Amino acid sequence: DHNNPYFEFEAKVVETEQKKSRDKPGRPPKEWDPYETVFQIAASVQRDAAAIAHRKKRASCFVVVTSLDDAEEWPAERVLREYKEQQAVERRFPVLKDPKRVGPVYLDRPERVEALGYVLLMALLVYSLIERRAREALKDADEPMDLAGGPTSFRPTGRRVLERFENVLVMQTDGKRELPDNDNLPKRVLELLDLSIAAYGIESKV
């Protein structure tokens, strides 16, 4: 007996005769029978194709509960795709939950905590858009983006993109923001992001 519903087992005992070997040299005695009876188990295993196909069909069923009741606008394929793609958004939230980022923040009123939460979400949105825009631009680029420290990448993370701007120095003189004429400005990164020095509130360079 077996409990596996997906395979069929068959076994039977087979009786065979095989020649015996003698431990002692010389002529065997008259009553010596050179053959002995041996019992062996012959087994076979067959896949139950119908049972396996039925189980595969059941395992392929994925249940998604949604409040979107417009079947024409939200067919099952679209609902499932939206469900699977939500991880692209959710995987960003650990950035906000990092103890090194939120640990030093102290607010004494609930409305300030709520306001800070919205500010952080907007910052996270900008962070994600920077990463997406850089990667989309690099899809058609011939050369990868130079990252801080020397490596290059066609799919930089938002953090690696922002690292290119850490050494950019902005000067403010008489209320006017200016950018010194140096090599720290990552011009190609700005081009990939479809931005200009105006993003720094600057109209000219000195």
mmCIF file of C-alpha atoms in Angstrom:
data_model
loop_
_atom_site.group_PDB
_atom_site.id
_atom_site.type_symbol
_atom_site.label_atom_id
_atom_site.label_comp_id
_atom_site.label_asym_id
_atom_site.label_seq_id
_atom_site.Cartn_x
_atom_site.Cartn_y
_atom_site.Cartn_z
ATOM 1 C CA ASP A 1 0.000 0.000 0.000
ATOM 2 C CA HIS A 2 1.098 3.573 -0.626
ATOM 3 C CA ASN A 3 -0.373 7.004 0.003
ATOM 4 C CA ASN A 4 0.958 8.882 -3.029
ATOM 5 C CA PRO A 5 -1.981 9.608 -5.356
ATOM 6 C CA TYR A 6 0.214 10.730 -8.255
ATOM 7 C CA PHE A 7 2.111 7.510 -8.905
ATOM 8 C CA GLU A 8 1.003 3.947 -9.429
ATOM 9 C CA PHE A 9 3.182 1.312 -7.855
ATOM 10 C CA GLU A 10 3.163 -2.335 -8.832
ATOM 11 C CA ALA A 11 5.243 -5.019 -7.173
ATOM 12 C CA LYS A 12 5.338 -8.788 -7.261
ATOM 13 C CA VAL A 13 7.540 -11.571 -6.024
ATOM 14 C CA VAL A 14 9.385 -13.432 -8.770
ATOM 15 C CA GLU A 15 10.744 -16.914 -8.225
ATOM 16 C CA THR A 16 13.941 -17.727 -10.112
ATOM 17 C CA GLU A 17 16.534 -20.463 -10.154
ATOM 18 C CA GLN A 18 20.189 -19.554 -10.022
ATOM 19 C CA LYS A 19 23.338 -21.585 -9.924
ATOM 20 C CA LYS A 20 24.961 -22.025 -6.558
ATOM 21 C CA SER A 21 28.628 -21.634 -5.816
ATOM 22 C CA ARG A 22 30.570 -24.142 -3.695
ATOM 23 C CA ASP A 23 32.869 -23.106 -0.911
ATOM 24 C CA LYS A 24 34.872 -26.316 -1.069
ATOM 25 C CA PRO A 25 36.992 -27.454 -4.013
ATOM 26 C CA GLY A 26 36.691 -30.875 -5.563
ATOM 27 C CA ARG A 27 33.838 -33.002 -6.864
ATOM 28 C CA PRO A 28 30.475 -32.254 -5.272
ATOM 29 C CA PRO A 29 28.549 -35.057 -3.556
ATOM 30 C CA LYS A 30 25.856 -36.956 -5.431
ATOM 31 C CA GLU A 31 23.046 -35.239 -3.583
ATOM 32 C CA TRP A 32 24.422 -31.813 -4.486
ATOM 33 C CA ASP A 33 21.872 -29.621 -6.261
ATOM 34 C CA PRO A 34 23.741 -27.032 -8.317
ATOM 35 C CA TYR A 35 20.714 -24.703 -8.390
ATOM 36 C CA GLU A 36 18.814 -22.868 -5.723
ATOM 37 C CA THR A 37 15.524 -21.050 -5.670
ATOM 38 C CA VAL A 38 15.741 -17.271 -5.200
ATOM 39 C CA PHE A 39 12.822 -14.929 -4.579
ATOM 40 C CA GLN A 40 13.115 -11.351 -5.838
ATOM 41 C CA ILE A 41 10.810 -8.352 -5.839
ATOM 42 C CA ALA A 42 10.010 -6.844 -9.251
ATOM 43 C CA ALA A 43 8.579 -3.331 -8.929
ATOM 44 C CA SER A 44 7.454 -0.662 -11.385
ATOM 45 C CA VAL A 45 6.394 2.946 -10.936
ATOM 46 C CA GLN A 46 4.046 4.753 -13.311
ATOM 47 C CA ARG A 47 3.020 8.422 -13.233
ATOM 48 C CA ASP A 48 -0.706 9.040 -12.939
ATOM 49 C CA ALA A 49 -0.910 11.734 -15.608
ATOM 50 C CA ALA A 50 -4.557 12.553 -14.906
ATOM 51 C CA ALA A 51 -4.008 13.021 -11.156
ATOM 52 C CA ILE A 52 -0.898 15.137 -11.742
ATOM 53 C CA ALA A 53 -2.704 17.348 -14.276
ATOM 54 C CA HIS A 54 -5.596 17.846 -11.841
ATOM 55 C CA ARG A 55 -3.241 18.781 -9.002
ATOM 56 C CA LYS A 56 -1.304 21.147 -11.255
ATOM 57 C CA LYS A 57 -4.529 22.879 -12.257
ATOM 58 C CA ARG A 58 -5.515 23.358 -8.616
ATOM 59 C CA ALA A 59 -2.045 24.630 -7.676
ATOM 60 C CA SER A 60 -2.185 27.130 -10.540
ATOM 61 C CA CYS A 61 -5.225 28.813 -9.028
ATOM 62 C CA PHE A 62 -4.300 32.124 -7.343
ATOM 63 C CA VAL A 63 -7.021 33.854 -5.331
ATOM 64 C CA VAL A 64 -6.987 37.658 -5.178
ATOM 65 C CA VAL A 65 -9.755 39.474 -3.302
ATOM 66 C CA THR A 66 -10.464 42.996 -4.519
ATOM 67 C CA SER A 67 -13.087 45.699 -4.121
ATOM 68 C CA LEU A 68 -12.777 46.625 -7.816
ATOM 69 C CA ASP A 69 -16.099 45.313 -9.091
ATOM 70 C CA ASP A 70 -15.946 46.711 -12.644
ATOM 71 C CA ALA A 71 -14.948 43.570 -14.526
ATOM 72 C CA GLU A 72 -14.570 45.398 -17.842
ATOM 73 C CA GLU A 73 -12.187 48.021 -16.497
ATOM 74 C CA TRP A 74 -10.483 45.613 -14.120
ATOM 75 C CA PRO A 75 -10.325 42.143 -15.699
ATOM 76 C CA ALA A 76 -8.715 39.342 -13.731
ATOM 77 C CA GLU A 77 -5.434 39.676 -15.642
ATOM 78 C CA ARG A 78 -5.102 43.366 -14.759
ATOM 79 C CA VAL A 79 -5.964 42.806 -11.094
ATOM 80 C CA LEU A 80 -3.361 40.051 -10.856
ATOM 81 C CA ARG A 81 -0.744 42.216 -12.584
ATOM 82 C CA GLU A 82 -1.411 45.111 -10.214
ATOM 83 C CA TYR A 83 -1.135 42.751 -7.257
ATOM 84 C CA LYS A 84 2.201 41.366 -8.409
ATOM 85 C CA GLU A 85 3.623 44.801 -9.154
ATOM 86 C CA GLN A 86 2.800 46.247 -5.739
ATOM 87 C CA GLN A 87 6.093 44.932 -4.384
ATOM 88 C CA ALA A 88 7.830 47.508 -6.574
ATOM 89 C CA VAL A 89 6.245 50.155 -4.343
ATOM 90 C CA GLU A 90 6.375 48.337 -1.022
ATOM 91 C CA ARG A 91 10.071 47.543 -1.225
ATOM 92 C CA ARG A 92 10.755 51.288 -0.900
ATOM 93 C CA PHE A 93 9.198 51.592 2.540
ATOM 94 C CA PRO A 94 12.074 49.918 4.444
ATOM 95 C CA VAL A 95 14.050 53.060 3.588
ATOM 96 C CA LEU A 96 11.655 55.041 5.779
ATOM 97 C CA LYS A 97 11.740 52.413 8.526
ATOM 98 C CA ASP A 98 15.509 52.453 8.883
ATOM 99 C CA PRO A 99 16.233 53.132 12.596
ATOM 100 C CA LYS A 100 19.182 55.330 11.626
ATOM 101 C CA ARG A 101 16.789 57.617 9.757
ATOM 102 C CA VAL A 102 13.748 57.756 12.032
ATOM 103 C CA GLY A 103 15.435 57.110 15.378
ATOM 104 C CA PRO A 104 16.799 60.647 15.894
ATOM 105 C CA VAL A 105 13.452 62.288 15.002
ATOM 106 C CA TYR A 106 11.494 63.633 17.975
ATOM 107 C CA LEU A 107 8.104 65.295 17.507
ATOM 108 C CA ASP A 108 5.750 66.208 20.333
ATOM 109 C CA ARG A 109 2.428 66.503 18.515
ATOM 110 C CA PRO A 110 0.557 63.925 16.407
ATOM 111 C CA GLU A 111 -0.128 66.411 13.609
ATOM 112 C CA ARG A 112 3.599 67.036 13.247
ATOM 113 C CA VAL A 113 4.251 63.309 13.050
ATOM 114 C CA GLU A 114 1.606 63.047 10.337
ATOM 115 C CA ALA A 115 3.050 66.009 8.452
ATOM 116 C CA LEU A 116 6.539 64.542 8.606
ATOM 117 C CA GLY A 117 5.167 61.266 7.286
ATOM 118 C CA TYR A 118 3.786 63.028 4.215
ATOM 119 C CA VAL A 119 7.064 64.853 3.674
ATOM 120 C CA LEU A 120 8.974 61.570 3.843
ATOM 121 C CA LEU A 121 6.564 59.922 1.410
ATOM 122 C CA MET A 122 7.014 62.778 -1.062
ATOM 123 C CA ALA A 123 10.786 62.520 -0.687
ATOM 124 C CA LEU A 124 10.552 58.790 -1.307
ATOM 125 C CA LEU A 125 8.479 59.443 -4.421
ATOM 126 C CA VAL A 126 11.105 61.861 -5.752
ATOM 127 C CA TYR A 127 13.825 59.318 -4.926
ATOM 128 C CA SER A 128 11.975 56.631 -6.902
ATOM 129 C CA LEU A 129 11.395 58.948 -9.859
ATOM 130 C CA ILE A 130 15.100 59.838 -9.967
ATOM 131 C CA GLU A 131 16.023 56.162 -10.120
ATOM 132 C CA ARG A 132 13.389 55.388 -12.743
ATOM 133 C CA ARG A 133 14.286 58.334 -14.963
ATOM 134 C CA ALA A 134 18.000 57.474 -14.863
ATOM 135 C CA ARG A 135 17.384 53.826 -15.738
ATOM 136 C CA GLU A 136 14.959 54.664 -18.531
ATOM 137 C CA ALA A 137 17.471 57.085 -20.072
ATOM 138 C CA LEU A 138 20.278 54.531 -19.825
ATOM 139 C CA LYS A 139 18.264 51.903 -21.717
ATOM 140 C CA ASP A 140 19.112 53.658 -24.986
ATOM 141 C CA ALA A 141 22.549 54.894 -23.919
ATOM 142 C CA ASP A 142 25.786 53.532 -25.371
ATOM 143 C CA GLU A 143 27.765 54.072 -22.182
ATOM 144 C CA PRO A 144 26.844 53.376 -18.558
ATOM 145 C CA MET A 145 26.660 55.993 -15.845
ATOM 146 C CA ASP A 146 29.814 56.676 -13.876
ATOM 147 C CA LEU A 147 29.141 56.102 -10.190
ATOM 148 C CA ALA A 148 30.908 57.544 -7.180
ATOM 149 C CA GLY A 149 34.069 55.613 -6.422
ATOM 150 C CA GLY A 150 34.761 54.431 -9.966
ATOM 151 C CA PRO A 151 32.227 51.733 -10.948
ATOM 152 C CA THR A 152 29.683 52.131 -13.732
ATOM 153 C CA SER A 153 26.137 50.909 -14.194
ATOM 154 C CA PHE A 154 23.264 50.926 -16.656
ATOM 155 C CA ARG A 155 20.810 50.382 -13.758
ATOM 156 C CA PRO A 156 21.957 52.619 -10.904
ATOM 157 C CA THR A 157 19.930 52.832 -7.728
ATOM 158 C CA GLY A 158 18.530 56.135 -6.579
ATOM 159 C CA ARG A 159 21.137 56.251 -3.837
ATOM 160 C CA ARG A 160 24.012 55.827 -6.291
ATOM 161 C CA VAL A 161 22.591 58.570 -8.515
ATOM 162 C CA LEU A 162 22.293 61.004 -5.608
ATOM 163 C CA GLU A 163 25.845 60.203 -4.515
ATOM 164 C CA ARG A 164 27.063 61.940 -7.677
ATOM 165 C CA PHE A 165 25.731 65.236 -6.312
ATOM 166 C CA GLU A 166 27.240 65.037 -2.821
ATOM 167 C CA ASN A 167 30.318 67.099 -3.753
ATOM 168 C CA VAL A 168 28.454 69.789 -5.670
ATOM 169 C CA LEU A 169 29.111 73.153 -4.023
ATOM 170 C CA VAL A 170 26.568 75.959 -4.339
ATOM 171 C CA MET A 171 27.613 79.473 -3.362
ATOM 172 C CA GLN A 172 25.252 82.234 -2.310
ATOM 173 C CA THR A 173 26.410 85.835 -2.635
ATOM 174 C CA ASP A 174 24.158 88.800 -1.984
ATOM 175 C CA GLY A 175 21.150 86.512 -2.088
ATOM 176 C CA LYS A 176 22.139 85.040 -5.444
ATOM 177 C CA ARG A 177 22.875 81.336 -5.787
ATOM 178 C CA GLU A 178 25.819 80.498 -8.008
ATOM 179 C CA LEU A 179 27.719 77.374 -8.960
ATOM 180 C CA PRO A 180 31.523 77.566 -9.113
ATOM 181 C CA ASP A 181 33.125 76.538 -12.361
ATOM 182 C CA ASN A 182 34.562 73.195 -11.280
ATOM 183 C CA ASP A 183 34.494 69.573 -12.327
ATOM 184 C CA ASN A 184 32.221 68.382 -9.533
ATOM 185 C CA LEU A 185 29.018 69.013 -11.455
ATOM 186 C CA PRO A 186 27.838 65.675 -12.926
ATOM 187 C CA LYS A 187 26.609 67.126 -16.205
ATOM 188 C CA ARG A 188 25.805 63.790 -17.815
ATOM 189 C CA VAL A 189 23.763 62.700 -14.811
ATOM 190 C CA LEU A 190 21.745 65.902 -15.073
ATOM 191 C CA GLU A 191 21.196 65.198 -18.771
ATOM 192 C CA LEU A 192 20.047 61.651 -18.049
ATOM 193 C CA LEU A 193 17.599 63.010 -15.489
ATOM 194 C CA ASP A 194 16.457 65.665 -17.975
ATOM 195 C CA LEU A 195 17.465 68.394 -15.516
ATOM 196 C CA SER A 196 19.684 71.463 -15.610
ATOM 197 C CA ILE A 197 21.525 73.581 -13.068
ATOM 198 C CA ALA A 198 18.240 75.443 -12.643
ATOM 199 C CA ALA A 199 17.313 72.585 -10.302
ATOM 200 C CA TYR A 200 19.660 74.250 -7.810
ATOM 201 C CA GLY A 201 17.904 77.584 -8.225
ATOM 202 C CA ILE A 202 20.886 78.807 -10.223
ATOM 203 C CA GLU A 203 20.820 80.918 -13.346
ATOM 204 C CA SER A 204 24.548 81.195 -14.021
ATOM 205 C CA LYS A 205 27.969 79.839 -13.098
ATOM 206 C CA VAL A 206 30.967 81.809 -11.848
#
